[in-house]
PDB file of C-alpha atoms in Angstrom:
ATOM      1  CA  UNK A   1     -42.031  21.390  26.599  1.00 45.00           C
ATOM      2  CA  UNK A   2     -45.570  21.819  25.291  1.00 45.00           C
ATOM      3  CA  UNK A   3     -46.819  19.892  22.277  1.00 47.00           C
ATOM      4  CA  UNK A   4     -47.140  23.046  20.177  1.00 46.00           C
ATOM      5  CA  UNK A   5     -43.356  23.627  20.450  1.00 42.00           C
ATOM      6  CA  UNK A   6     -42.357  19.995  19.780  1.00 43.00           C
ATOM      7  CA  UNK A   7     -42.313  20.221  15.932  1.00 44.00           C
ATOM      8  CA  UNK A   8     -40.072  23.286  16.140  1.00 43.00           C
ATOM      9  CA  UNK A   9     -37.696  21.467  18.480  1.00 43.00           C
ATOM     10  CA  UNK A  10     -37.503  18.474  16.178  1.00 40.00           C
ATOM     11  CA  UNK A  11     -36.818  20.709  13.198  1.00 41.00           C
ATOM     12  CA  UNK A  12     -34.032  22.454  15.073  1.00 42.00           C
ATOM     13  CA  UNK A  13     -32.491  19.106  16.018  1.00 41.00           C
ATOM     14  CA  UNK A  14     -32.526  18.019  12.389  1.00 41.00           C
ATOM     15  CA  UNK A  15     -30.760  21.210  11.342  1.00 39.00           C
ATOM     16  CA  UNK A  16     -28.151  20.749  14.032  1.00 41.00           C
ATOM     17  CA  UNK A  17     -27.489  17.218  12.815  1.00 42.00           C
ATOM     18  CA  UNK A  18     -26.186  18.753   9.569  1.00 42.00           C
ATOM     19  CA  UNK A  19     -25.998  17.247   6.119  1.00 43.00           C
ATOM     20  CA  UNK A  20     -23.858  14.326   7.281  1.00 42.00           C
ATOM     21  CA  UNK A  21     -26.472  13.150   9.737  1.00 43.00           C
ATOM     22  CA  UNK A  22     -29.268  13.555   7.220  1.00 40.00           C
ATOM     23  CA  UNK A  23     -27.298  11.628   4.605  1.00 48.00           C
ATOM     24  CA  UNK A  24     -26.623   8.823   7.059  1.00 53.00           C
ATOM     25  CA  UNK A  25     -30.330   8.471   7.813  1.00 60.00           C
ATOM     26  CA  UNK A  26     -31.285   8.459   4.128  1.00 85.00           C
ATOM     27  CA  UNK A  27     -28.490   6.182   2.911  1.00 96.00           C
ATOM     28  CA  UNK A  28     -28.693   4.655   0.421  1.00 97.00           C
ATOM     29  CA  UNK A  29     -30.910   7.209  -1.295  1.00 96.00           C
ATOM     30  CA  UNK A  30     -29.829   6.064  -4.769  1.00 97.00           C
ATOM     31  CA  UNK A  31     -27.543   3.473  -6.397  1.00 98.00           C
ATOM     32  CA  UNK A  32     -24.104   2.985  -4.863  1.00 98.00           C
ATOM     33  CA  UNK A  33     -21.021   2.899  -7.098  1.00 98.00           C
ATOM     34  CA  UNK A  34     -17.841   0.913  -6.464  1.00 98.00           C
ATOM     35  CA  UNK A  35     -15.005   2.411  -8.496  1.00 98.00           C
ATOM     36  CA  UNK A  36     -12.500  -0.176  -9.727  1.00 98.00           C
ATOM     37  CA  UNK A  37      -9.211   1.508 -10.750  1.00 95.00           C
ATOM     38  CA  UNK A  38      -8.409  -1.201 -13.303  1.00 92.00           C
ATOM     39  CA  UNK A  39     -10.100  -2.547 -16.447  1.00 90.00           C
ATOM     40  CA  UNK A  40     -12.692  -5.321 -16.285  1.00 92.00           C
ATOM     41  CA  UNK A  41     -11.409  -8.858 -15.890  1.00 88.00           C
ATOM     42  CA  UNK A  42      -8.695  -8.361 -13.263  1.00 88.00           C
ATOM     43  CA  UNK A  43      -8.800  -9.416  -9.615  1.00 91.00           C
ATOM     44  CA  UNK A  44      -9.939  -5.992  -8.392  1.00 94.00           C
ATOM     45  CA  UNK A  45     -12.860  -6.099 -10.801  1.00 95.00           C
ATOM     46  CA  UNK A  46     -13.778  -9.706  -9.977  1.00 94.00           C
ATOM     47  CA  UNK A  47     -13.857  -8.997  -6.235  1.00 96.00           C
ATOM     48  CA  UNK A  48     -15.854  -5.790  -6.652  1.00 97.00           C
ATOM     49  CA  UNK A  49     -18.502  -7.604  -8.685  1.00 97.00           C
ATOM     50  CA  UNK A  50     -18.614 -10.478  -6.199  1.00 96.00           C
ATOM     51  CA  UNK A  51     -19.396  -7.973  -3.435  1.00 98.00           C
ATOM     52  CA  UNK A  52     -21.688  -5.685  -5.453  1.00 97.00           C
ATOM     53  CA  UNK A  53     -24.444  -8.192  -6.230  1.00 94.00           C
ATOM     54  CA  UNK A  54     -24.789  -9.345  -2.639  1.00 97.00           C
ATOM     55  CA  UNK A  55     -24.470  -5.828  -1.213  1.00 98.00           C
ATOM     56  CA  UNK A  56     -27.256  -4.598  -3.496  1.00 98.00           C
ATOM     57  CA  UNK A  57     -29.607  -7.227  -2.085  1.00 97.00           C
ATOM     58  CA  UNK A  58     -28.682  -6.219   1.463  1.00 97.00           C
ATOM     59  CA  UNK A  59     -29.170  -2.444   1.112  1.00 97.00           C
ATOM     60  CA  UNK A  60     -32.087  -2.419  -1.332  1.00 97.00           C
ATOM     61  CA  UNK A  61     -30.349  -0.318  -3.996  1.00 97.00           C
ATOM     62  CA  UNK A  62     -28.313  -1.257  -7.082  1.00 98.00           C
ATOM     63  CA  UNK A  63     -24.554  -1.380  -6.539  1.00 98.00           C
ATOM     64  CA  UNK A  64     -22.740  -0.498  -9.749  1.00 98.00           C
ATOM     65  CA  UNK A  65     -19.144  -1.300 -10.651  1.00 98.00           C
ATOM     66  CA  UNK A  66     -17.423   1.515 -12.556  1.00 98.00           C
ATOM     67  CA  UNK A  67     -14.015   0.728 -14.100  1.00 97.00           C
ATOM     68  CA  UNK A  68     -11.695   3.746 -14.097  1.00 96.00           C
ATOM     69  CA  UNK A  69      -8.232   2.437 -15.044  1.00 93.00           C
ATOM     70  CA  UNK A  70      -5.066   4.468 -15.381  1.00 89.00           C
ATOM     71  CA  UNK A  71      -1.912   5.743 -13.690  1.00 87.00           C
ATOM     72  CA  UNK A  72      -1.263   2.634 -11.603  1.00 85.00           C
ATOM     73  CA  UNK A  73      -4.731   2.674  -9.980  1.00 91.00           C
ATOM     74  CA  UNK A  74      -4.372   6.297  -8.863  1.00 94.00           C
ATOM     75  CA  UNK A  75      -6.849   7.772 -11.360  1.00 95.00           C
ATOM     76  CA  UNK A  76      -9.808   5.895  -9.902  1.00 97.00           C
ATOM     77  CA  UNK A  77      -8.670   6.618  -6.361  1.00 97.00           C
ATOM     78  CA  UNK A  78      -8.500  10.351  -7.111  1.00 97.00           C
ATOM     79  CA  UNK A  79     -12.086  10.327  -8.377  1.00 97.00           C
ATOM     80  CA  UNK A  80     -13.384   8.659  -5.205  1.00 98.00           C
ATOM     81  CA  UNK A  81     -11.331  10.912  -2.917  1.00 97.00           C
ATOM     82  CA  UNK A  82     -13.182  13.932  -4.347  1.00 96.00           C
ATOM     83  CA  UNK A  83     -16.648  12.352  -4.110  1.00 97.00           C
ATOM     84  CA  UNK A  84     -18.988  14.171  -1.756  1.00 96.00           C
ATOM     85  CA  UNK A  85     -22.237  12.275  -2.107  1.00 96.00           C
ATOM     86  CA  UNK A  86     -22.924  10.929   1.352  1.00 96.00           C
ATOM     87  CA  UNK A  87     -21.194   7.582   0.912  1.00 97.00           C
ATOM     88  CA  UNK A  88     -22.692   6.566  -2.432  1.00 98.00           C
ATOM     89  CA  UNK A  89     -19.255   6.270  -4.132  1.00 98.00           C
ATOM     90  CA  UNK A  90     -16.714   3.734  -2.854  1.00 98.00           C
ATOM     91  CA  UNK A  91     -13.279   2.486  -3.911  1.00 98.00           C
ATOM     92  CA  UNK A  92     -12.121  -1.086  -4.299  1.00 98.00           C
ATOM     93  CA  UNK A  93      -8.589  -0.317  -3.232  1.00 97.00           C
ATOM     94  CA  UNK A  94      -5.545  -2.556  -3.064  1.00 95.00           C
ATOM     95  CA  UNK A  95      -1.945  -2.794  -1.968  1.00 92.00           C
ATOM     96  CA  UNK A  96      -1.032  -0.838  -5.121  1.00 90.00           C
ATOM     97  CA  UNK A  97      -2.269   2.363  -3.477  1.00 94.00           C
ATOM     98  CA  UNK A  98       0.198   2.046  -0.593  1.00 93.00           C
ATOM     99  CA  UNK A  99       3.003   1.757  -3.152  1.00 90.00           C
ATOM    100  CA  UNK A 100       1.754   4.616  -5.335  1.00 91.00           C
ATOM    101  CA  UNK A 101       1.886   7.022  -2.383  1.00 90.00           C
ATOM    102  CA  UNK A 102       5.678   7.065  -2.663  1.00 88.00           C
ATOM    103  CA  UNK A 103       6.101   6.400  -6.371  1.00 87.00           C
ATOM    104  CA  UNK A 104       3.789   9.117  -7.722  1.00 88.00           C
ATOM    105  CA  UNK A 105       4.966  12.508  -6.529  1.00 83.00           C
ATOM    106  CA  UNK A 106       2.003  14.640  -7.629  1.00 88.00           C
ATOM    107  CA  UNK A 107      -1.028  12.755  -6.344  1.00 93.00           C
ATOM    108  CA  UNK A 108      -4.077  14.935  -5.763  1.00 95.00           C
ATOM    109  CA  UNK A 109      -5.083  12.906  -2.697  1.00 96.00           C
ATOM    110  CA  UNK A 110      -3.623  11.219   0.367  1.00 95.00           C
ATOM    111  CA  UNK A 111      -4.504   7.535   0.558  1.00 96.00           C
ATOM    112  CA  UNK A 112      -4.156   7.607   4.350  1.00 94.00           C
ATOM    113  CA  UNK A 113      -5.931  10.905   5.041  1.00 94.00           C
ATOM    114  CA  UNK A 114      -8.641  11.151   2.358  1.00 97.00           C
ATOM    115  CA  UNK A 115     -10.178   7.684   2.752  1.00 98.00           C
ATOM    116  CA  UNK A 116     -11.983   5.754   5.464  1.00 98.00           C
ATOM    117  CA  UNK A 117     -11.228   2.011   5.486  1.00 98.00           C
ATOM    118  CA  UNK A 118     -14.293  -0.246   5.500  1.00 98.00           C
ATOM    119  CA  UNK A 119     -12.734  -3.711   5.403  1.00 98.00           C
ATOM    120  CA  UNK A 120     -10.165  -5.820   3.585  1.00 98.00           C
ATOM    121  CA  UNK A 121     -12.162  -8.158   1.374  1.00 98.00           C
ATOM    122  CA  UNK A 122      -9.471 -10.685   0.445  1.00 97.00           C
ATOM    123  CA  UNK A 123      -5.789 -11.465   0.167  1.00 95.00           C
ATOM    124  CA  UNK A 124      -4.656 -12.936  -3.158  1.00 93.00           C
ATOM    125  CA  UNK A 125      -1.227 -14.495  -3.746  1.00 94.00           C
ATOM    126  CA  UNK A 126       0.804 -13.298  -6.705  1.00 95.00           C
ATOM    127  CA  UNK A 127       2.363 -15.903  -8.953  1.00 97.00           C
ATOM    128  CA  UNK A 128       5.328 -15.876 -11.323  1.00 98.00           C
ATOM    129  CA  UNK A 129       4.031 -17.266 -14.610  1.00 98.00           C
ATOM    130  CA  UNK A 130       5.463 -17.794 -18.088  1.00 98.00           C
ATOM    131  CA  UNK A 131       3.968 -19.057 -21.321  1.00 96.00           C
ATOM    132  CA  UNK A 132       3.627 -22.830 -21.557  1.00 96.00           C
ATOM    133  CA  UNK A 133       5.788 -22.571 -24.705  1.00 94.00           C
ATOM    134  CA  UNK A 134       8.658 -20.916 -22.808  1.00 95.00           C
ATOM    135  CA  UNK A 135      11.758 -23.080 -22.235  1.00 95.00           C
ATOM    136  CA  UNK A 136      11.871 -22.372 -18.493  1.00 95.00           C
ATOM    137  CA  UNK A 137      10.876 -25.220 -16.174  1.00 95.00           C
ATOM    138  CA  UNK A 138      11.860 -23.496 -12.947  1.00 97.00           C
ATOM    139  CA  UNK A 139      12.754 -20.152 -11.378  1.00 98.00           C
ATOM    140  CA  UNK A 140      16.410 -21.196 -11.594  1.00 97.00           C
ATOM    141  CA  UNK A 141      16.085 -21.651 -15.374  1.00 97.00           C
ATOM    142  CA  UNK A 142      14.393 -18.286 -15.724  1.00 97.00           C
ATOM    143  CA  UNK A 143      17.024 -16.422 -13.707  1.00 97.00           C
ATOM    144  CA  UNK A 144      19.856 -18.064 -15.655  1.00 97.00           C
ATOM    145  CA  UNK A 145      18.280 -17.005 -18.948  1.00 96.00           C
ATOM    146  CA  UNK A 146      17.720 -13.436 -17.724  1.00 96.00           C
ATOM    147  CA  UNK A 147      21.338 -13.167 -16.638  1.00 95.00           C
ATOM    148  CA  UNK A 148      22.712 -14.659 -19.850  1.00 94.00           C
ATOM    149  CA  UNK A 149      20.675 -12.615 -22.319  1.00 91.00           C
ATOM    150  CA  UNK A 150      22.252  -9.241 -23.143  1.00 87.00           C
ATOM    151  CA  UNK A 151      18.979  -7.320 -22.987  1.00 90.00           C
ATOM    152  CA  UNK A 152      17.432  -9.593 -20.370  1.00 92.00           C
ATOM    153  CA  UNK A 153      13.815 -10.769 -20.184  1.00 97.00           C
ATOM    154  CA  UNK A 154      10.642  -8.691 -19.893  1.00 97.00           C
ATOM    155  CA  UNK A 155       7.944  -8.822 -17.243  1.00 97.00           C
ATOM    156  CA  UNK A 156       4.527  -7.200 -17.379  1.00 96.00           C
ATOM    157  CA  UNK A 157       2.667  -5.515 -14.554  1.00 94.00           C
ATOM    158  CA  UNK A 158      -0.665  -3.780 -14.012  1.00 88.00           C
ATOM    159  CA  UNK A 159       1.111  -0.437 -14.142  1.00 85.00           C
ATOM    160  CA  UNK A 160       3.857   1.648 -12.615  1.00 84.00           C
ATOM    161  CA  UNK A 161       3.745   1.616  -8.840  1.00 82.00           C
ATOM    162  CA  UNK A 162       1.612  -1.529  -8.552  1.00 86.00           C
ATOM    163  CA  UNK A 163       2.383  -4.590  -6.442  1.00 86.00           C
ATOM    164  CA  UNK A 164       3.509  -6.474  -9.546  1.00 91.00           C
ATOM    165  CA  UNK A 165       6.005  -3.701 -10.302  1.00 89.00           C
ATOM    166  CA  UNK A 166       7.234  -3.891  -6.716  1.00 85.00           C
ATOM    167  CA  UNK A 167       7.622  -7.671  -6.814  1.00 90.00           C
ATOM    168  CA  UNK A 168       9.415  -7.577 -10.160  1.00 91.00           C
ATOM    169  CA  UNK A 169      11.827  -4.968  -8.876  1.00 87.00           C
ATOM    170  CA  UNK A 170      12.587  -6.957  -5.718  1.00 87.00           C
ATOM    171  CA  UNK A 171      12.993 -10.128  -7.772  1.00 93.00           C
ATOM    172  CA  UNK A 172      15.535  -8.334  -9.950  1.00 91.00           C
ATOM    173  CA  UNK A 173      17.439  -7.042  -6.921  1.00 88.00           C
ATOM    174  CA  UNK A 174      17.566 -10.430  -5.202  1.00 91.00           C
ATOM    175  CA  UNK A 175      18.539 -12.455  -8.285  1.00 94.00           C
ATOM    176  CA  UNK A 176      20.647  -9.963 -10.271  1.00 92.00           C
ATOM    177  CA  UNK A 177      18.528 -10.928 -13.280  1.00 93.00           C
ATOM    178  CA  UNK A 178      18.263  -8.489 -16.176  1.00 94.00           C
ATOM    179  CA  UNK A 179      14.569  -7.574 -16.399  1.00 94.00           C
ATOM    180  CA  UNK A 180      12.671  -5.007 -18.450  1.00 94.00           C
ATOM    181  CA  UNK A 181       9.477  -3.703 -16.850  1.00 94.00           C
ATOM    182  CA  UNK A 182       6.489  -3.368 -19.214  1.00 96.00           C
ATOM    183  CA  UNK A 183       3.522  -1.607 -17.553  1.00 93.00           C
ATOM    184  CA  UNK A 184      -0.060  -2.340 -18.641  1.00 92.00           C
ATOM    185  CA  UNK A 185      -3.391  -0.858 -17.591  1.00 85.00           C
ATOM    186  CA  UNK A 186      -4.636  -4.130 -16.150  1.00 85.00           C
ATOM    187  CA  UNK A 187      -4.493  -7.922 -16.017  1.00 89.00           C
ATOM    188  CA  UNK A 188      -6.563  -8.594 -19.146  1.00 89.00           C
ATOM    189  CA  UNK A 189      -4.231  -6.898 -21.687  1.00 92.00           C
ATOM    190  CA  UNK A 190      -1.183  -8.145 -19.779  1.00 95.00           C
ATOM    191  CA  UNK A 191      -2.338 -11.768 -19.867  1.00 95.00           C
ATOM    192  CA  UNK A 192      -3.158 -11.507 -23.580  1.00 95.00           C
ATOM    193  CA  UNK A 193       0.400 -10.390 -24.344  1.00 96.00           C
ATOM    194  CA  UNK A 194       1.865 -13.002 -22.002  1.00 96.00           C
ATOM    195  CA  UNK A 195      -0.017 -15.755 -23.826  1.00 96.00           C
ATOM    196  CA  UNK A 196       1.096 -14.294 -27.154  1.00 94.00           C
ATOM    197  CA  UNK A 197       4.748 -14.077 -26.172  1.00 93.00           C
ATOM    198  CA  UNK A 198       5.004 -10.266 -26.213  1.00 96.00           C
ATOM    199  CA  UNK A 199       6.300 -10.369 -22.614  1.00 97.00           C
ATOM    200  CA  UNK A 200       8.265 -13.208 -21.014  1.00 97.00           C
ATOM    201  CA  UNK A 201       6.675 -13.340 -17.554  1.00 97.00           C
ATOM    202  CA  UNK A 202       4.386 -11.669 -15.050  1.00 97.00           C
ATOM    203  CA  UNK A 203       3.928 -11.543 -11.291  1.00 97.00           C
ATOM    204  CA  UNK A 204       0.159 -11.078 -11.436  1.00 94.00           C
ATOM    205  CA  UNK A 205      -2.356 -12.203  -8.838  1.00 93.00           C
ATOM    206  CA  UNK A 206      -3.534 -15.804  -9.084  1.00 95.00           C
ATOM    207  CA  UNK A 207      -7.120 -14.975 -10.057  1.00 92.00           C
ATOM    208  CA  UNK A 208      -6.755 -13.827 -13.701  1.00 92.00           C
ATOM    209  CA  UNK A 209      -4.124 -16.430 -14.639  1.00 95.00           C
ATOM    210  CA  UNK A 210      -5.481 -19.465 -12.777  1.00 95.00           C
ATOM    211  CA  UNK A 211      -7.765 -20.614 -15.640  1.00 95.00           C
ATOM    212  CA  UNK A 212      -4.848 -20.500 -18.088  1.00 97.00           C
ATOM    213  CA  UNK A 213      -2.619 -22.421 -15.666  1.00 97.00           C
ATOM    214  CA  UNK A 214      -5.288 -25.105 -15.359  1.00 96.00           C
ATOM    215  CA  UNK A 215      -5.670 -25.226 -19.150  1.00 97.00           C
ATOM    216  CA  UNK A 216      -1.917 -25.679 -19.585  1.00 97.00           C
ATOM    217  CA  UNK A 217      -1.437 -22.394 -21.456  1.00 97.00           C
ATOM    218  CA  UNK A 218       0.663 -20.807 -18.706  1.00 98.00           C
ATOM    219  CA  UNK A 219       3.256 -22.316 -16.369  1.00 97.00           C
ATOM    220  CA  UNK A 220       3.338 -21.290 -12.706  1.00 98.00           C
ATOM    221  CA  UNK A 221       6.950 -21.265 -11.478  1.00 98.00           C
ATOM    222  CA  UNK A 222       6.462 -19.845  -7.970  1.00 98.00           C
ATOM    223  CA  UNK A 223       4.095 -17.885  -5.749  1.00 97.00           C
ATOM    224  CA  UNK A 224       5.367 -14.679  -4.162  1.00 95.00           C
ATOM    225  CA  UNK A 225       3.826 -15.121  -0.702  1.00 93.00           C
ATOM    226  CA  UNK A 226       5.560 -16.575   2.351  1.00 91.00           C
ATOM    227  CA  UNK A 227       3.346 -19.679   2.165  1.00 93.00           C
ATOM    228  CA  UNK A 228       2.075 -21.722  -0.756  1.00 94.00           C
ATOM    229  CA  UNK A 229      -1.309 -20.952  -2.270  1.00 94.00           C
ATOM    230  CA  UNK A 230      -4.197 -23.326  -1.601  1.00 92.00           C
ATOM    231  CA  UNK A 231      -5.164 -22.863  -5.253  1.00 93.00           C
ATOM    232  CA  UNK A 232      -1.689 -24.003  -6.406  1.00 96.00           C
ATOM    233  CA  UNK A 233      -0.455 -26.344  -3.678  1.00 96.00           C
ATOM    234  CA  UNK A 234       2.273 -27.911  -5.841  1.00 96.00           C
ATOM    235  CA  UNK A 235       3.824 -24.589  -6.805  1.00 97.00           C
ATOM    236  CA  UNK A 236       6.743 -23.524  -4.542  1.00 97.00           C
ATOM    237  CA  UNK A 237       7.164 -20.114  -2.993  1.00 97.00           C
ATOM    238  CA  UNK A 238       9.903 -17.874  -4.345  1.00 97.00           C
ATOM    239  CA  UNK A 239      11.821 -18.446  -1.143  1.00 95.00           C
ATOM    240  CA  UNK A 240      11.569 -22.224  -1.632  1.00 97.00           C
ATOM    241  CA  UNK A 241      12.749 -21.680  -5.211  1.00 97.00           C
ATOM    242  CA  UNK A 242      15.903 -19.946  -3.980  1.00 95.00           C
ATOM    243  CA  UNK A 243      14.881 -16.264  -4.053  1.00 95.00           C
ATOM    244  CA  UNK A 244      15.111 -14.787  -0.535  1.00 91.00           C
ATOM    245  CA  UNK A 245      13.378 -11.737   0.954  1.00 87.00           C
ATOM    246  CA  UNK A 246      10.375 -11.729  -1.387  1.00 87.00           C
ATOM    247  CA  UNK A 247       7.125 -12.381   0.465  1.00 86.00           C
ATOM    248  CA  UNK A 248       4.383 -10.150  -0.913  1.00 85.00           C
ATOM    249  CA  UNK A 249       0.721 -10.844  -1.601  1.00 86.00           C
ATOM    250  CA  UNK A 250      -1.966  -8.456  -2.782  1.00 91.00           C
ATOM    251  CA  UNK A 251      -4.828  -7.341  -0.563  1.00 94.00           C
ATOM    252  CA  UNK A 252      -8.042  -5.826  -1.877  1.00 96.00           C
ATOM    253  CA  UNK A 253     -10.485  -3.836   0.226  1.00 98.00           C
ATOM    254  CA  UNK A 254     -13.318  -1.340   0.261  1.00 98.00           C
ATOM    255  CA  UNK A 255     -12.808   2.278   1.258  1.00 98.00           C
ATOM    256  CA  UNK A 256     -15.064   5.318   1.429  1.00 98.00           C
ATOM    257  CA  UNK A 257     -14.049   8.943   0.966  1.00 98.00           C
ATOM    258  CA  UNK A 258     -13.685  11.021   4.114  1.00 97.00           C
ATOM    259  CA  UNK A 259     -16.894  12.841   3.210  1.00 96.00           C
ATOM    260  CA  UNK A 260     -18.953   9.704   3.901  1.00 98.00           C
ATOM    261  CA  UNK A 261     -20.856   9.871   7.223  1.00 97.00           C
ATOM    262  CA  UNK A 262     -19.498   7.595   9.953  1.00 96.00           C
ATOM    263  CA  UNK A 263     -22.826   5.722  10.366  1.00 97.00           C
ATOM    264  CA  UNK A 264     -22.775   4.902   6.650  1.00 98.00           C
ATOM    265  CA  UNK A 265     -19.246   3.483   6.906  1.00 98.00           C
ATOM    266  CA  UNK A 266     -20.316   1.447   9.947  1.00 97.00           C
ATOM    267  CA  UNK A 267     -23.330   0.069   8.058  1.00 97.00           C
ATOM    268  CA  UNK A 268     -21.172  -0.794   5.050  1.00 98.00           C
ATOM    269  CA  UNK A 269     -18.690  -2.623   7.265  1.00 98.00           C
ATOM    270  CA  UNK A 270     -21.456  -4.666   8.882  1.00 98.00           C
ATOM    271  CA  UNK A 271     -23.109  -5.584   5.573  1.00 98.00           C
ATOM    272  CA  UNK A 272     -19.866  -6.442   3.748  1.00 98.00           C
ATOM    273  CA  UNK A 273     -18.639  -8.489   6.705  1.00 98.00           C
ATOM    274  CA  UNK A 274     -21.783 -10.640   6.493  1.00 98.00           C
ATOM    275  CA  UNK A 275     -21.081 -11.214   2.803  1.00 98.00           C
ATOM    276  CA  UNK A 276     -17.429 -12.156   3.394  1.00 98.00           C
ATOM    277  CA  UNK A 277     -18.354 -14.593   6.156  1.00 97.00           C
ATOM    278  CA  UNK A 278     -21.043 -16.341   4.106  1.00 97.00           C
ATOM    279  CA  UNK A 279     -20.256 -19.906   2.895  1.00 97.00           C
ATOM    280  CA  UNK A 280     -21.245 -18.940  -0.660  1.00 96.00           C
ATOM    281  CA  UNK A 281     -18.721 -16.088  -0.819  1.00 97.00           C
ATOM    282  CA  UNK A 282     -15.963 -18.142   0.787  1.00 96.00           C
ATOM    283  CA  UNK A 283     -16.410 -20.884  -1.807  1.00 95.00           C
ATOM    284  CA  UNK A 284     -16.422 -18.279  -4.561  1.00 95.00           C
ATOM    285  CA  UNK A 285     -13.100 -16.938  -3.258  1.00 95.00           C
ATOM    286  CA  UNK A 286     -11.575 -20.417  -3.016  1.00 93.00           C
ATOM    287  CA  UNK A 287     -12.479 -21.034  -6.662  1.00 93.00           C
ATOM    288  CA  UNK A 288     -10.468 -17.995  -7.784  1.00 93.00           C
ATOM    289  CA  UNK A 289      -7.521 -18.503  -5.425  1.00 93.00           C
ATOM    290  CA  UNK A 290      -8.436 -15.682  -3.018  1.00 94.00           C
ATOM    291  CA  UNK A 291      -8.427 -15.808   0.777  1.00 93.00           C
ATOM    292  CA  UNK A 292     -11.353 -13.934   2.451  1.00 96.00           C
ATOM    293  CA  UNK A 293     -10.389 -11.506   5.237  1.00 97.00           C
ATOM    294  CA  UNK A 294     -13.106  -9.218   6.636  1.00 97.00           C
ATOM    295  CA  UNK A 295     -11.128  -7.246   9.244  1.00 97.00           C
ATOM    296  CA  UNK A 296     -12.134  -4.161  11.232  1.00 97.00           C
ATOM    297  CA  UNK A 297     -11.727  -0.656   9.724  1.00 97.00           C
ATOM    298  CA  UNK A 298      -9.029   0.208  12.261  1.00 97.00           C
ATOM    299  CA  UNK A 299      -7.132  -2.983  11.399  1.00 97.00           C
ATOM    300  CA  UNK A 300      -7.254  -2.147   7.717  1.00 97.00           C
ATOM    301  CA  UNK A 301      -6.114   1.388   8.512  1.00 96.00           C
ATOM    302  CA  UNK A 302      -3.128   0.069  10.466  1.00 96.00           C
ATOM    303  CA  UNK A 303      -2.252  -2.244   7.583  1.00 94.00           C
ATOM    304  CA  UNK A 304      -2.317   0.709   5.164  1.00 95.00           C
ATOM    305  CA  UNK A 305      -0.065   2.815   7.408  1.00 95.00           C
ATOM    306  CA  UNK A 306       2.479   0.037   7.914  1.00 92.00           C
ATOM    307  CA  UNK A 307       2.662  -0.855   4.225  1.00 89.00           C
ATOM    308  CA  UNK A 308       2.929   2.790   3.174  1.00 92.00           C
ATOM    309  CA  UNK A 309       5.935   3.195   5.465  1.00 91.00           C
ATOM    310  CA  UNK A 310       7.526  -0.059   4.243  1.00 83.00           C
ATOM    311  CA  UNK A 311       7.193   0.778   0.569  1.00 82.00           C
ATOM    312  CA  UNK A 312       8.352   4.362   1.157  1.00 85.00           C
ATOM    313  CA  UNK A 313      11.582   2.968   2.589  1.00 80.00           C
ATOM    314  CA  UNK A 314      12.065   0.769  -0.484  1.00 72.00           C
ATOM    315  CA  UNK A 315      11.449   3.674  -2.841  1.00 74.00           C
ATOM    316  CA  UNK A 316      13.858   5.873  -0.881  1.00 74.00           C
ATOM    317  CA  UNK A 317      16.490   3.157  -1.143  1.00 66.00           C
ATOM    318  CA  UNK A 318      16.169   3.369  -4.907  1.00 59.00           C
ATOM    319  CA  UNK A 319      14.737  -0.108  -5.408  1.00 59.00           C
ATOM    320  CA  UNK A 320      11.544   1.083  -7.104  1.00 59.00           C
ATOM    321  CA  UNK A 321      11.550   3.564  -9.945  1.00 53.00           C
ATOM    322  CA  UNK A 322       9.064   4.831 -12.479  1.00 54.00           C
ATOM    323  CA  UNK A 323       9.840   4.221 -16.132  1.00 43.00           C
TER     324      UNK A 323
END
């Protein structure tokens, strides 16, 4: 090939690469947005902001956190699924999305097919908490009260189809307690009402309630995971407290829409993995009761598939319903 034809050949190669290839080379061409499908102040929001600052420094562009709460975290997910901006819009997803797939019948997206996993950022135990003023000193006391009261006790969640809704439903099935589900848009309004006595209990993640537990304003009766939480080592698991078959924690992770170029997703995985593995981030997670993960995209994808199937079986069995 002569030199006078080389520019034409290069131009042709660039055209053949298509918009995806061009976007991958230019990424990030502008600020990156992480959509959080809950209000500010909850665990999803806290984790997104912990990642965003460090990711911005790594990629040389601002990384913005955009809270889009509603419909059990499905509103924000729908917005990201439709994004077609070369990987500049991401989702801080969570276990809630694998539940919502079966609970919400008219979703405009498929969580398995319309997203590319980047990595699971952290696992966070859920904890059964009540107001410090409540007369319940143990799970046994709480269950007895819920059985004895004609209209039962109420529990709040981050919305229909969320992990908290799932845990509350399973708790009710296993204990035969009378429970009323009260859905909220996020942890902040839920915790406010819990402190004020508008709801009797919640099964929220450790992060938003940990400060109130330490201050003595909330009582932690049990964690919902199979093992105790490092942040609450003296708090038993639900299984230790006499409630079998409940072992659920909440994972949080980054995903990109399918429109994002593969090289961009690979770069994001590499950069976020460095952040998760850093001593600074790991300490930050320990302080809020979270356990850093940082798995491979294919491992996160397998986790999503397995959980979607598990929760679909529970929904089909009639153990999870939408109010």
